[in-house]
Short mmCIF file of C-alpha atoms in Angstrom, two decimals:
data_model
loop_
_atom_site.label_atom_id
_atom_site.label_comp_id
_atom_site.label_asym_id
_atom_site.label_seq_id
_atom_site.Cartn_x
_atom_site.Cartn_y
_atom_site.Cartn_z
CA MET A 1 93.55 -135.79 -107.75
CA ASN A 2 95.61 -133.00 -106.22
CA THR A 3 98.79 -131.68 -107.83
CA GLU A 4 101.13 -133.94 -105.87
CA GLU A 5 99.11 -137.04 -106.74
CA LEU A 6 99.11 -136.08 -110.43
CA LYS A 7 102.85 -135.48 -110.30
CA SER A 8 103.41 -138.89 -108.71
CA GLU A 9 101.21 -140.54 -111.35
CA LEU A 10 103.15 -138.78 -114.13
CA GLU A 11 106.47 -139.94 -112.66
CA THR A 12 105.20 -143.52 -112.51
CA LEU A 13 104.05 -143.28 -116.13
CA ILE A 14 107.39 -142.05 -117.47
CA TRP A 15 109.44 -144.56 -115.50
CA ARG A 16 107.20 -147.47 -116.49
CA THR A 17 107.61 -146.46 -120.12
CA ALA A 18 111.38 -146.30 -119.77
CA THR A 19 111.71 -149.65 -118.03
CA ASN A 20 109.32 -151.39 -120.42
CA LEU A 21 111.54 -150.36 -123.30
CA VAL A 22 114.55 -151.97 -121.66
CA HIS A 23 113.04 -155.24 -120.46
CA GLY A 24 113.93 -158.04 -122.83
CA GLY A 25 116.29 -155.79 -124.77
CA LYS A 26 120.07 -155.68 -125.02
CA VAL A 27 120.58 -152.24 -123.52
CA ALA A 28 121.05 -151.79 -119.76
CA PRO A 29 118.79 -149.18 -118.10
CA VAL A 30 121.66 -146.80 -117.37
CA GLN A 31 123.01 -147.07 -120.93
CA PHE A 32 119.51 -146.46 -122.28
CA MET A 33 119.24 -143.18 -120.37
CA ASP A 34 120.74 -141.18 -123.24
CA TYR A 35 118.11 -142.45 -125.68
CA MET A 36 115.08 -142.05 -123.42
CA LEU A 37 116.12 -138.56 -122.35
CA GLY A 38 117.05 -137.65 -125.91
CA ALA A 39 113.69 -138.79 -127.30
CA LEU A 40 111.81 -136.90 -124.60
CA PHE A 41 113.85 -133.79 -125.38
CA TYR A 42 113.21 -134.19 -129.11
CA ARG A 43 109.46 -134.36 -128.48
CA PHE A 44 109.58 -131.31 -126.19
CA ILE A 45 111.44 -128.99 -128.54
CA SER A 46 109.27 -130.12 -131.47
CA GLU A 47 106.07 -129.34 -129.59
CA ASN A 48 107.55 -126.10 -128.29
CA ILE A 49 108.40 -124.93 -131.81
CA THR A 50 105.01 -126.08 -133.14
CA ASP A 51 103.06 -124.25 -130.44
CA TYR A 52 105.12 -121.09 -130.99
CA CYS A 53 104.65 -121.12 -134.77
CA ASN A 54 100.94 -121.87 -134.55
CA LYS A 55 100.55 -118.97 -132.13
CA LEU A 56 102.41 -116.60 -134.47
CA MET A 57 100.30 -117.64 -137.44
CA THR A 58 97.03 -117.37 -135.51
CA GLU A 59 97.97 -113.86 -134.32
CA SER A 60 98.67 -112.97 -137.97
CA GLY A 61 95.17 -114.04 -139.00
CA VAL A 62 95.93 -117.53 -140.33
CA LEU A 63 92.93 -119.79 -139.84
CA ASP A 64 93.50 -123.36 -138.58
CA ALA A 65 97.25 -122.80 -138.20
CA ASP A 66 99.03 -126.16 -138.43
CA PHE A 67 102.81 -125.92 -138.55
CA ALA A 68 103.29 -129.69 -138.31
CA ASN A 69 101.59 -130.21 -141.69
CA MET A 70 103.12 -127.30 -143.55
CA LYS A 71 105.50 -127.85 -146.43
CA ASP A 72 109.15 -127.40 -145.47
CA ASP A 73 109.83 -124.71 -148.09
CA VAL A 74 106.91 -122.61 -146.84
CA ALA A 75 107.82 -123.04 -143.17
CA GLY A 76 111.41 -122.05 -143.93
CA PHE A 77 110.44 -118.42 -144.47
CA GLY A 78 110.08 -117.99 -140.70
CA ARG A 79 113.44 -119.56 -139.84
CA ASP A 80 115.26 -116.40 -138.67
CA GLN A 81 112.43 -115.20 -136.44
CA ILE A 82 112.06 -118.62 -134.84
CA VAL A 83 115.80 -119.07 -134.25
CA ASN A 84 115.98 -115.63 -132.66
CA ALA A 85 113.11 -116.50 -130.31
CA LYS A 86 113.77 -120.17 -129.54
CA GLY A 87 117.44 -120.62 -130.36
CA PHE A 88 116.97 -123.21 -133.14
CA PHE A 89 114.68 -124.19 -136.01
CA ILE A 90 112.97 -127.45 -136.94
CA LEU A 91 111.37 -128.08 -140.33
CA PRO A 92 107.88 -129.66 -140.23
CA SER A 93 109.21 -132.89 -141.74
CA GLN A 94 111.81 -133.07 -138.95
CA LEU A 95 109.33 -132.66 -136.09
CA PHE A 96 109.24 -135.49 -133.58
CA ILE A 97 105.60 -136.39 -134.27
CA ASN A 98 106.15 -136.74 -138.02
CA VAL A 99 109.31 -138.81 -137.62
CA ALA A 100 107.69 -141.01 -134.96
CA ASN A 101 104.58 -141.61 -137.09
CA GLY A 102 106.70 -142.81 -139.99
CA ALA A 103 109.37 -144.57 -137.93
CA ARG A 104 108.12 -148.13 -138.34
CA ASN A 105 108.28 -147.92 -142.16
CA ASN A 106 111.53 -145.95 -142.39
CA GLU A 107 114.40 -148.27 -143.31
CA ASP A 108 116.81 -145.37 -142.84
CA LEU A 109 115.42 -144.24 -139.48
CA ASN A 110 118.81 -144.07 -137.78
CA THR A 111 120.18 -141.87 -140.57
CA THR A 112 117.04 -139.73 -140.64
CA LEU A 113 117.34 -139.04 -136.93
CA ALA A 114 121.07 -138.30 -137.12
CA ASN A 115 120.52 -135.85 -140.00
CA ASN A 116 117.61 -134.16 -138.24
CA PHE A 117 119.63 -133.66 -135.07
CA LYS A 118 122.53 -132.27 -137.08
CA GLN A 119 120.31 -129.80 -138.94
CA ILE A 120 118.61 -128.64 -135.74
CA GLU A 121 122.00 -127.85 -134.22
CA GLU A 122 123.26 -126.24 -137.43
CA SER A 123 120.24 -123.95 -137.55
CA ALA A 124 121.82 -121.96 -134.69
CA ILE A 125 125.26 -121.47 -136.31
CA GLY A 126 126.17 -117.80 -136.47
CA THR A 127 123.45 -116.77 -134.00
CA ARG A 128 123.45 -115.87 -130.30
CA SER A 129 122.29 -119.36 -129.39
CA GLU A 130 125.01 -121.27 -131.24
CA ASP A 131 126.95 -122.32 -128.13
CA ASP A 132 123.77 -123.23 -126.25
CA VAL A 133 122.58 -125.59 -129.00
CA LYS A 134 125.85 -127.02 -130.35
CA GLY A 135 126.24 -130.72 -129.49
CA LEU A 136 122.88 -131.03 -127.72
CA PHE A 137 122.23 -134.41 -129.34
CA ASP A 138 125.74 -135.81 -128.98
CA ASN A 139 124.54 -138.27 -126.33
CA PHE A 140 121.99 -139.74 -128.76
CA ASN A 141 124.09 -141.98 -131.01
CA THR A 142 121.67 -143.49 -133.52
CA ASN A 143 124.34 -145.86 -134.81
CA ASP A 144 125.35 -147.28 -131.44
CA LYS A 145 125.69 -151.06 -131.74
CA GLY A 146 124.31 -151.28 -128.21
CA LEU A 147 120.92 -150.65 -129.84
CA GLY A 148 121.37 -153.65 -132.10
CA ALA A 149 123.99 -155.52 -134.08
CA THR A 150 122.49 -154.57 -137.45
CA VAL A 151 120.93 -151.41 -138.85
CA ALA A 152 117.57 -153.18 -138.96
CA GLU A 153 117.79 -154.10 -135.28
CA ARG A 154 118.84 -150.59 -134.32
CA ASN A 155 115.97 -149.10 -136.30
CA GLU A 156 113.54 -151.50 -134.62
CA MET A 157 114.67 -150.30 -131.21
CA LEU A 158 114.59 -146.63 -132.27
CA ALA A 159 111.10 -146.98 -133.74
CA THR A 160 109.83 -148.59 -130.53
CA LEU A 161 111.42 -145.80 -128.51
CA LEU A 162 109.91 -142.99 -130.60
CA GLU A 163 106.46 -144.58 -130.63
CA SER A 164 106.53 -145.13 -126.86
CA VAL A 165 107.45 -141.51 -126.19
CA ARG A 166 104.90 -140.35 -128.78
CA ASP A 167 102.12 -142.31 -127.09
CA LEU A 168 102.72 -140.77 -123.66
CA ASN A 169 99.47 -138.92 -123.00
CA PHE A 170 100.33 -135.73 -121.14
CA THR A 171 97.01 -133.91 -121.71
CA LYS A 172 95.51 -134.07 -118.20
CA TYR A 173 98.86 -133.24 -116.61
CA LYS A 174 99.33 -130.18 -118.80
CA GLU A 175 95.77 -129.07 -118.11
CA SER A 176 96.50 -129.23 -114.37
CA GLY A 177 99.35 -126.76 -114.85
CA LEU A 178 102.21 -129.18 -114.23
CA ASP A 179 105.60 -128.57 -115.85
CA VAL A 180 105.22 -131.93 -117.61
CA PHE A 181 108.48 -132.27 -119.51
CA GLY A 182 110.51 -130.77 -116.69
CA ILE A 183 109.03 -133.20 -114.18
CA CYS A 184 109.56 -136.20 -116.47
CA TYR A 185 113.14 -135.27 -117.25
CA GLU A 186 114.06 -134.60 -113.63
CA TYR A 187 112.46 -137.84 -112.48
CA LEU A 188 114.22 -139.89 -115.16
CA ILE A 189 117.57 -138.38 -114.18
CA LYS A 190 116.83 -139.13 -110.53
CA MET A 191 115.89 -142.75 -111.23
CA TYR A 192 118.85 -143.35 -113.50
CA ALA A 193 121.12 -141.87 -110.80
CA LEU A 194 119.53 -144.20 -108.25
CA ASN A 195 120.13 -147.20 -110.50
CA SER A 196 123.63 -146.30 -111.67
CA GLY A 197 125.48 -147.14 -108.47
CA THR A 198 128.49 -145.11 -107.36
CA LYS A 199 128.36 -142.75 -110.33
CA GLY A 200 124.85 -141.48 -109.75
CA GLY A 201 125.94 -138.50 -107.68
CA GLU A 202 128.06 -137.18 -110.52
CA PHE A 203 125.09 -135.71 -112.33
CA TYR A 204 122.24 -135.43 -109.84
CA THR A 205 121.69 -133.91 -106.40
CA PRO A 206 118.45 -134.99 -104.67
CA GLY A 207 115.72 -132.44 -105.27
CA GLU A 208 114.98 -131.86 -101.58
CA VAL A 209 118.62 -131.02 -100.82
CA SER A 210 118.77 -128.82 -103.94
CA TYR A 211 115.66 -126.96 -102.80
CA LEU A 212 117.12 -126.37 -99.33
CA LEU A 213 120.35 -125.02 -100.85
CA ALA A 214 118.48 -122.68 -103.20
CA LYS A 215 116.22 -121.45 -100.38
CA ILE A 216 119.25 -120.69 -98.21
CA ALA A 217 121.05 -118.91 -101.07
CA VAL A 218 118.00 -116.78 -101.94
CA ALA A 219 117.98 -115.57 -98.32
CA GLU A 220 114.43 -114.16 -98.26
CA ARG A 221 114.95 -111.97 -101.34
CA THR A 222 112.13 -111.65 -103.86
CA SER A 223 114.47 -111.33 -106.85
CA ILE A 224 118.11 -112.06 -107.66
CA ASN A 225 120.42 -110.78 -110.35
CA LYS A 226 121.95 -114.13 -111.37
CA VAL A 227 122.66 -117.57 -109.91
CA TYR A 228 125.67 -119.84 -110.36
CA ASP A 229 126.93 -123.39 -109.83
CA PRO A 230 130.61 -124.12 -110.65
CA ALA A 231 130.03 -127.90 -110.78
CA CYS A 232 126.49 -127.91 -112.11
CA GLY A 233 126.03 -131.55 -113.18
CA SER A 234 122.63 -131.93 -114.83
CA GLY A 235 121.51 -128.57 -113.48
CA SER A 236 119.21 -129.83 -110.71
CA LEU A 237 120.55 -127.36 -108.12
CA LEU A 238 120.25 -124.35 -110.41
CA LEU A 239 116.73 -125.22 -111.49
CA ASN A 240 115.49 -125.28 -107.91
CA PHE A 241 115.82 -121.50 -107.92
CA LYS A 242 112.75 -121.61 -110.20
CA LYS A 243 110.81 -123.30 -107.40
CA VAL A 244 111.99 -120.80 -104.80
CA LEU A 245 111.76 -117.60 -106.87
CA ASP A 246 110.36 -118.26 -110.36
CA ALA A 247 112.67 -117.77 -113.33
CA ARG A 248 111.22 -114.32 -114.05
CA ASN A 249 112.71 -113.09 -110.78
CA ILE A 250 116.21 -114.23 -111.71
CA ASN A 251 117.03 -111.21 -113.82
CA GLU A 252 120.14 -112.26 -115.75
CA GLY A 253 119.59 -115.99 -115.53
CA PHE A 254 121.35 -119.24 -114.71
CA PHE A 255 125.11 -119.77 -114.98
CA GLY A 256 127.03 -123.00 -114.55
CA GLN A 257 130.08 -125.00 -115.58
CA GLU A 258 130.44 -128.77 -115.88
CA ILE A 259 133.58 -130.77 -116.65
CA ASN A 260 131.88 -133.92 -118.02
CA VAL A 261 130.70 -133.46 -121.62
CA LYS A 262 127.78 -135.89 -121.39
CA THR A 263 126.52 -134.30 -118.18
CA TYR A 264 127.04 -130.84 -119.68
CA ASN A 265 124.68 -131.82 -122.51
CA LEU A 266 122.15 -133.13 -119.97
CA CYS A 267 122.26 -129.80 -118.16
CA ARG A 268 121.54 -127.73 -121.26
CA MET A 269 118.68 -130.06 -122.22
CA ASN A 270 117.37 -129.78 -118.67
CA MET A 271 117.29 -125.99 -118.98
CA PHE A 272 115.23 -126.12 -122.18
CA LEU A 273 112.92 -128.78 -120.76
CA HIS A 274 112.22 -126.61 -117.71
CA ASP A 275 111.29 -123.81 -120.10
CA VAL A 276 114.41 -121.74 -119.46
CA ASN A 277 115.13 -120.13 -122.83
CA TYR A 278 118.63 -120.09 -124.35
CA ASP A 279 119.04 -116.37 -123.63
CA HIS A 280 118.42 -116.96 -119.93
CA PHE A 281 121.13 -119.54 -119.23
CA ASP A 282 124.85 -119.86 -119.85
CA ILE A 283 126.18 -123.36 -119.23
CA GLN A 284 129.83 -124.01 -120.11
CA ASN A 285 131.91 -127.16 -120.46
CA GLY A 286 135.32 -127.25 -118.79
CA ASP A 287 137.41 -127.58 -115.62
CA THR A 288 136.24 -124.80 -113.29
CA LEU A 289 139.36 -124.88 -111.12
CA LYS A 290 141.86 -124.70 -114.01
CA ASN A 291 139.82 -122.81 -116.57
CA PRO A 292 136.83 -120.90 -115.15
CA LEU A 293 134.62 -119.74 -118.02
CA HIS A 294 132.43 -117.10 -116.37
CA GLU A 295 135.00 -114.53 -115.29
CA SER A 296 133.18 -111.79 -117.19
CA ASP A 297 129.91 -112.68 -115.43
CA GLU A 298 131.00 -112.77 -111.77
CA PRO A 299 130.19 -111.85 -109.05
CA PHE A 300 126.99 -113.80 -108.40
CA ASP A 301 124.25 -113.05 -105.90
CA ALA A 302 123.42 -116.67 -105.14
CA ILE A 303 125.71 -119.68 -105.52
CA VAL A 304 124.80 -123.30 -104.86
CA SER A 305 126.99 -126.31 -105.46
CA ASN A 306 127.59 -129.97 -104.70
CA PRO A 307 131.18 -130.30 -105.98
CA PRO A 308 132.77 -133.73 -106.44
CA TYR A 309 134.01 -135.05 -103.11
CA SER A 310 137.77 -135.08 -102.52
CA VAL A 311 138.84 -135.29 -106.15
CA PRO A 312 142.51 -134.64 -106.96
CA TRP A 313 143.59 -131.38 -108.58
CA ASP A 314 146.87 -129.68 -109.52
CA GLY A 315 147.17 -127.75 -106.27
CA ASP A 316 150.74 -126.75 -105.45
CA GLY A 317 151.87 -128.80 -108.44
CA ASP A 318 150.96 -125.74 -110.53
CA ILE A 319 152.97 -122.74 -109.35
CA THR A 320 150.53 -120.31 -110.96
CA LEU A 321 147.62 -121.33 -108.74
CA ILE A 322 148.98 -119.76 -105.55
CA ASN A 323 148.79 -116.40 -107.32
CA ASP A 324 145.29 -117.02 -108.63
CA PRO A 325 143.06 -114.36 -106.99
CA ARG A 326 140.49 -117.05 -106.23
CA PHE A 327 142.87 -119.08 -104.06
CA SER A 328 145.63 -116.69 -102.94
CA PRO A 329 143.75 -114.90 -100.12
CA ALA A 330 143.99 -117.99 -97.88
CA GLY A 331 147.77 -118.08 -98.35
CA VAL A 332 147.65 -121.82 -99.00
CA LEU A 333 146.13 -124.15 -101.59
CA ALA A 334 143.82 -127.07 -100.95
CA PRO A 335 145.78 -130.37 -100.90
CA ARG A 336 146.46 -131.98 -104.28
CA SER A 337 144.53 -135.09 -103.23
CA ARG A 338 141.44 -133.16 -102.10
CA ALA A 339 140.02 -130.24 -104.10
CA ASP A 340 137.02 -129.64 -101.79
CA PHE A 341 138.29 -126.33 -100.44
CA ALA A 342 139.53 -125.27 -103.88
CA PHE A 343 135.90 -125.21 -104.98
CA THR A 344 134.96 -123.42 -101.76
CA MET A 345 137.55 -120.68 -102.32
CA HIS A 346 136.49 -120.31 -105.96
CA ILE A 347 132.87 -119.90 -104.87
CA LEU A 348 133.74 -117.36 -102.19
CA SER A 349 135.80 -115.36 -104.67
CA TRP A 350 132.90 -115.11 -107.13
CA LEU A 351 130.25 -114.38 -104.50
CA SER A 352 128.88 -110.83 -104.56
CA THR A 353 129.15 -108.59 -101.50
CA GLU A 354 125.44 -109.05 -100.78
CA GLY A 355 125.34 -112.69 -101.87
CA THR A 356 124.94 -116.05 -100.14
CA ALA A 357 126.54 -119.36 -101.07
CA ALA A 358 125.34 -122.80 -99.91
CA ILE A 359 127.80 -125.64 -100.58
CA VAL A 360 127.56 -129.38 -99.94
CA GLU A 361 130.88 -130.52 -98.47
CA PHE A 362 132.59 -133.79 -97.64
CA PRO A 363 132.67 -133.93 -93.79
CA GLY A 364 136.46 -134.27 -93.62
CA VAL A 365 136.94 -130.63 -94.62
CA LEU A 366 135.39 -129.58 -91.31
CA TYR A 367 138.12 -131.05 -89.11
CA ARG A 368 141.20 -132.20 -91.08
CA GLY A 369 144.48 -130.47 -90.33
CA GLY A 370 147.21 -129.08 -92.57
CA ALA A 371 146.27 -126.81 -95.45
CA GLU A 372 142.55 -127.37 -94.89
CA GLN A 373 142.80 -126.13 -91.30
CA LYS A 374 144.57 -122.99 -92.56
CA ILE A 375 141.80 -122.38 -95.10
CA ARG A 376 139.17 -122.83 -92.36
CA LYS A 377 141.07 -120.28 -90.27
CA TYR A 378 140.93 -117.82 -93.17
CA LEU A 379 137.21 -118.38 -93.66
CA VAL A 380 136.38 -118.05 -89.97
CA THR A 381 138.61 -115.13 -89.00
CA ASN A 382 137.34 -113.10 -91.96
CA ASN A 383 133.77 -113.82 -90.83
CA PHE A 384 132.65 -115.55 -94.04
CA VAL A 385 131.17 -118.66 -92.37
CA ASP A 386 127.50 -118.13 -91.54
CA THR A 387 126.11 -121.60 -90.86
CA VAL A 388 127.30 -125.22 -90.84
CA ILE A 389 124.64 -127.92 -91.22
CA GLN A 390 125.20 -131.64 -90.63
CA LEU A 391 122.90 -133.73 -92.86
CA ALA A 392 121.74 -137.30 -92.37
CA PRO A 393 123.62 -140.17 -94.01
CA ASN A 394 122.53 -141.96 -97.19
CA MET A 395 120.88 -138.99 -98.89
CA PHE A 396 123.04 -138.79 -101.98
CA PHE A 397 123.25 -141.26 -104.85
CA GLY A 398 126.49 -143.22 -104.73
CA ALA A 399 127.42 -141.90 -101.27
CA VAL A 400 126.14 -143.23 -97.95
CA ILE A 401 128.22 -140.85 -95.83
CA ALA A 402 126.63 -138.01 -93.89
CA THR A 403 127.57 -134.85 -95.77
CA CYS A 404 127.31 -131.26 -94.57
CA ILE A 405 126.38 -127.82 -95.88
CA ILE A 406 128.52 -124.72 -95.39
CA VAL A 407 126.82 -121.36 -95.84
CA LEU A 408 129.10 -118.43 -96.74
CA LYS A 409 128.37 -114.71 -96.71
CA LYS A 410 130.43 -111.57 -97.18
CA ASN A 411 127.97 -109.20 -95.52
CA LYS A 412 127.41 -110.67 -92.06
CA LYS A 413 126.14 -108.21 -89.48
CA ASP A 414 127.67 -110.08 -86.53
CA ASN A 415 130.48 -112.53 -85.76
CA HIS A 416 128.23 -115.49 -84.96
CA ILE A 417 128.24 -118.93 -86.58
CA CYS A 418 125.23 -121.23 -86.33
CA PHE A 419 125.80 -124.99 -86.11
CA ILE A 420 122.84 -127.27 -86.90
CA ASP A 421 122.75 -131.01 -86.30
CA ALA A 422 120.16 -132.19 -88.83
CA SER A 423 121.50 -135.75 -88.86
CA LYS A 424 118.12 -137.04 -87.65
CA GLU A 425 116.03 -134.84 -89.93
CA PHE A 426 114.94 -137.28 -92.63
CA VAL A 427 112.31 -139.71 -93.78
CA HIS A 428 112.87 -143.02 -95.54
CA GLU A 429 112.10 -143.41 -99.25
CA GLY A 430 113.05 -146.78 -100.68
CA ASN A 431 116.65 -147.48 -99.71
CA LYS A 432 117.53 -143.77 -99.35
CA ASN A 433 116.91 -141.05 -96.79
CA LYS A 434 115.34 -137.77 -97.89
CA LEU A 435 114.34 -134.42 -96.44
CA SER A 436 110.62 -133.92 -95.92
CA PRO A 437 109.05 -130.44 -96.22
CA GLU A 438 108.95 -130.34 -92.42
CA ASN A 439 112.66 -131.23 -92.22
CA ILE A 440 113.53 -128.52 -94.73
CA ASN A 441 111.46 -125.92 -92.91
CA ARG A 442 113.01 -126.70 -89.54
CA ILE A 443 116.55 -126.53 -90.89
CA TYR A 444 115.93 -123.35 -92.85
CA GLU A 445 114.12 -121.49 -90.07
CA THR A 446 116.84 -122.39 -87.58
CA HIS A 447 119.52 -121.17 -90.01
CA TRP A 448 117.68 -117.97 -90.89
CA ASN A 449 116.83 -117.01 -87.30
CA LYS A 450 120.09 -118.32 -85.85
CA SER A 451 117.99 -119.84 -83.11
CA GLU A 452 119.13 -122.03 -80.24
CA ASP A 453 117.50 -125.45 -80.03
CA GLU A 454 118.89 -127.90 -77.50
CA HIS A 455 120.58 -130.90 -79.13
CA PHE A 456 119.74 -129.44 -82.57
CA SER A 457 121.44 -126.06 -82.97
CA HIS A 458 123.93 -123.82 -81.21
CA VAL A 459 125.23 -120.35 -82.06
CA VAL A 460 128.85 -119.53 -81.24
CA THR A 461 131.30 -116.69 -81.85
CA ILE A 462 134.43 -116.65 -83.96
CA GLY A 463 136.38 -116.74 -80.71
CA ASP A 464 134.69 -119.99 -79.71
CA VAL A 465 135.72 -121.62 -82.99
CA GLU A 466 139.27 -120.31 -82.59
CA GLU A 467 139.43 -121.98 -79.18
CA HIS A 468 138.67 -125.27 -80.94
CA ASP A 469 141.52 -124.77 -83.47
CA PHE A 470 139.03 -123.78 -86.18
CA ASN A 471 137.30 -127.13 -86.11
CA LEU A 472 133.91 -126.69 -87.83
CA SER A 473 132.42 -130.11 -87.04
CA VAL A 474 128.86 -129.70 -85.84
CA SER A 475 129.34 -132.31 -83.12
CA THR A 476 131.99 -130.07 -81.54
CA TYR A 477 129.39 -127.42 -80.77
CA VAL A 478 125.99 -129.14 -80.63
CA GLU A 479 125.63 -131.48 -77.67
CA LEU A 480 124.20 -134.85 -78.56
CA LYS A 481 121.06 -135.89 -76.77
CA ASP A 482 121.73 -138.64 -74.25
CA GLU A 483 119.40 -141.38 -75.35
CA THR A 484 120.74 -143.92 -72.87
CA GLU A 485 117.90 -145.35 -70.81
CA GLN A 486 117.93 -143.85 -67.30
CA ILE A 487 117.68 -146.51 -64.58
CA ASP A 488 116.29 -145.88 -61.11
CA ILE A 489 118.41 -148.06 -58.79
CA ARG A 490 115.73 -148.14 -56.08
CA VAL A 491 113.09 -149.40 -58.54
CA LEU A 492 115.59 -151.89 -59.98
CA ASN A 493 116.37 -153.30 -56.50
CA GLU A 494 112.67 -153.68 -55.77
CA ARG A 495 112.19 -155.59 -59.05
CA ILE A 496 115.16 -157.84 -58.25
CA ALA A 497 113.74 -158.53 -54.79
CA GLN A 498 110.39 -159.44 -56.34
CA ILE A 499 112.09 -161.79 -58.80
CA VAL A 500 114.08 -163.46 -55.99
CA ASN A 501 110.94 -163.90 -53.89
CA ARG A 502 109.10 -165.40 -56.82
CA GLU A 503 112.02 -167.77 -57.49
CA ASN A 504 111.91 -168.93 -53.85
CA GLU A 505 108.16 -169.50 -54.08
CA LEU A 506 108.56 -171.54 -57.26
CA ARG A 507 111.37 -173.54 -55.69
CA SER A 508 109.21 -174.38 -52.66
CA GLU A 509 106.33 -175.41 -54.91
CA LEU A 510 108.68 -177.58 -56.95
CA ASP A 511 110.09 -179.23 -53.78
CA GLU A 512 106.55 -180.08 -52.63
CA ILE A 513 105.71 -181.64 -56.00
CA VAL A 514 108.89 -183.78 -55.90
CA MET A 515 108.11 -184.95 -52.34
CA GLU A 516 104.57 -185.95 -53.34
CA LEU A 517 105.90 -187.94 -56.29
CA GLU A 518 108.45 -189.74 -54.11
CA THR A 519 105.76 -190.60 -51.54
CA GLU A 520 103.50 -192.06 -54.24
CA MET A 521 106.36 -194.14 -55.64
CA VAL A 522 107.00 -195.70 -52.19
#
């Protein structure tokens, strides 16, 4: 099997395990997400700590190093070193494998798990990793009655969950070099988003779109200082920078803010599971527009984001916002009912002079009037808009509309804007559309080269956009291909004449048949 086939097989394995746990149970698949993801995360950090400790002991001359079977009091001597390196500490008795092996006979399993999670988080108190680890297991409520009406029923479900995750055989996938836990976690989040209806898009952006955004934001550089997403969800956009650049080439790491607490926890777990250490990410929980939490870290060299579409915000209802340096340059605030351009202005404000931002936008921001038109005028006349890309419909979970991407830069060398109509660049996967590698390459190369491609892309000047009242809709500038069937009137007339002649022949034949029948009847 090649790498892609192994990856597909691994994804099938993890999803089959997750759905098998739910079938016949009382917990809906979407509700069960927290437990499946939490158990997978628990196994990952346990194995990560175990491998690290065994490596340390082996390098120190310990024969047959086996952290998982050490006594807790002996293992505790290395606590400080391990916390400094990994961000937390787990006693051997608290390791996933040991808890899972004894789960079926543990009448206090729910309490054991809750205490273990608490102690893992508390191991980071007073250290540099405290904020990165605090509350990581909040989504995993071991006493949730949704797992069962009684403690015994809940423990039965928890034991089955732990054993199922324990029995996942990842050996051949790890040996092939796959990022096993990262792939499993990302796929589970994707599938839960797909099955959670309208709310799926709140925490997950399709990987292909995320990759395109990261590739655009990297802009052919081989390394970047730091990357940022002001509405980071589960972190899928940020983590695609690893695929484009490799984490080692993102010098100061990954920065993001998320307003939803549960999704914020998912994002931090996702960082760990993709082997991004605590000292290489800074994910914060809060409202980015009202209380941005990375002011001491901006500006950023690469920003990607898929902010919530047209959500309400304080806008001009808060008199302090018009003086906020993030929003004031445009001279007007985004409408209270639609915060899309508030996120855009925030992103532009925190973008470095040499940076690139790629933002998924609701299509209405491209053409609506009022305050949004004034903000577009500010963006265009100051030469911040580099490219506008129209995507195909039905790519995002919970949204069938055709969204767009706006690319912003502060260091443009010309006054040109490239418009790309990628509305037909997709392949079908299930009941969704997705970008294929070929689609991504065509879009990216056209953006990067600012190339003209009839019915696909067109490059205009700021003056051209001004003539269209700062309308940024792609359809305004890229001519649609006329797919109406062209009819040759001469050929059509000949065909009609042939049909008429044939009708006359058939009529004559029919008249002869009728006459013969009448003659026979006489």
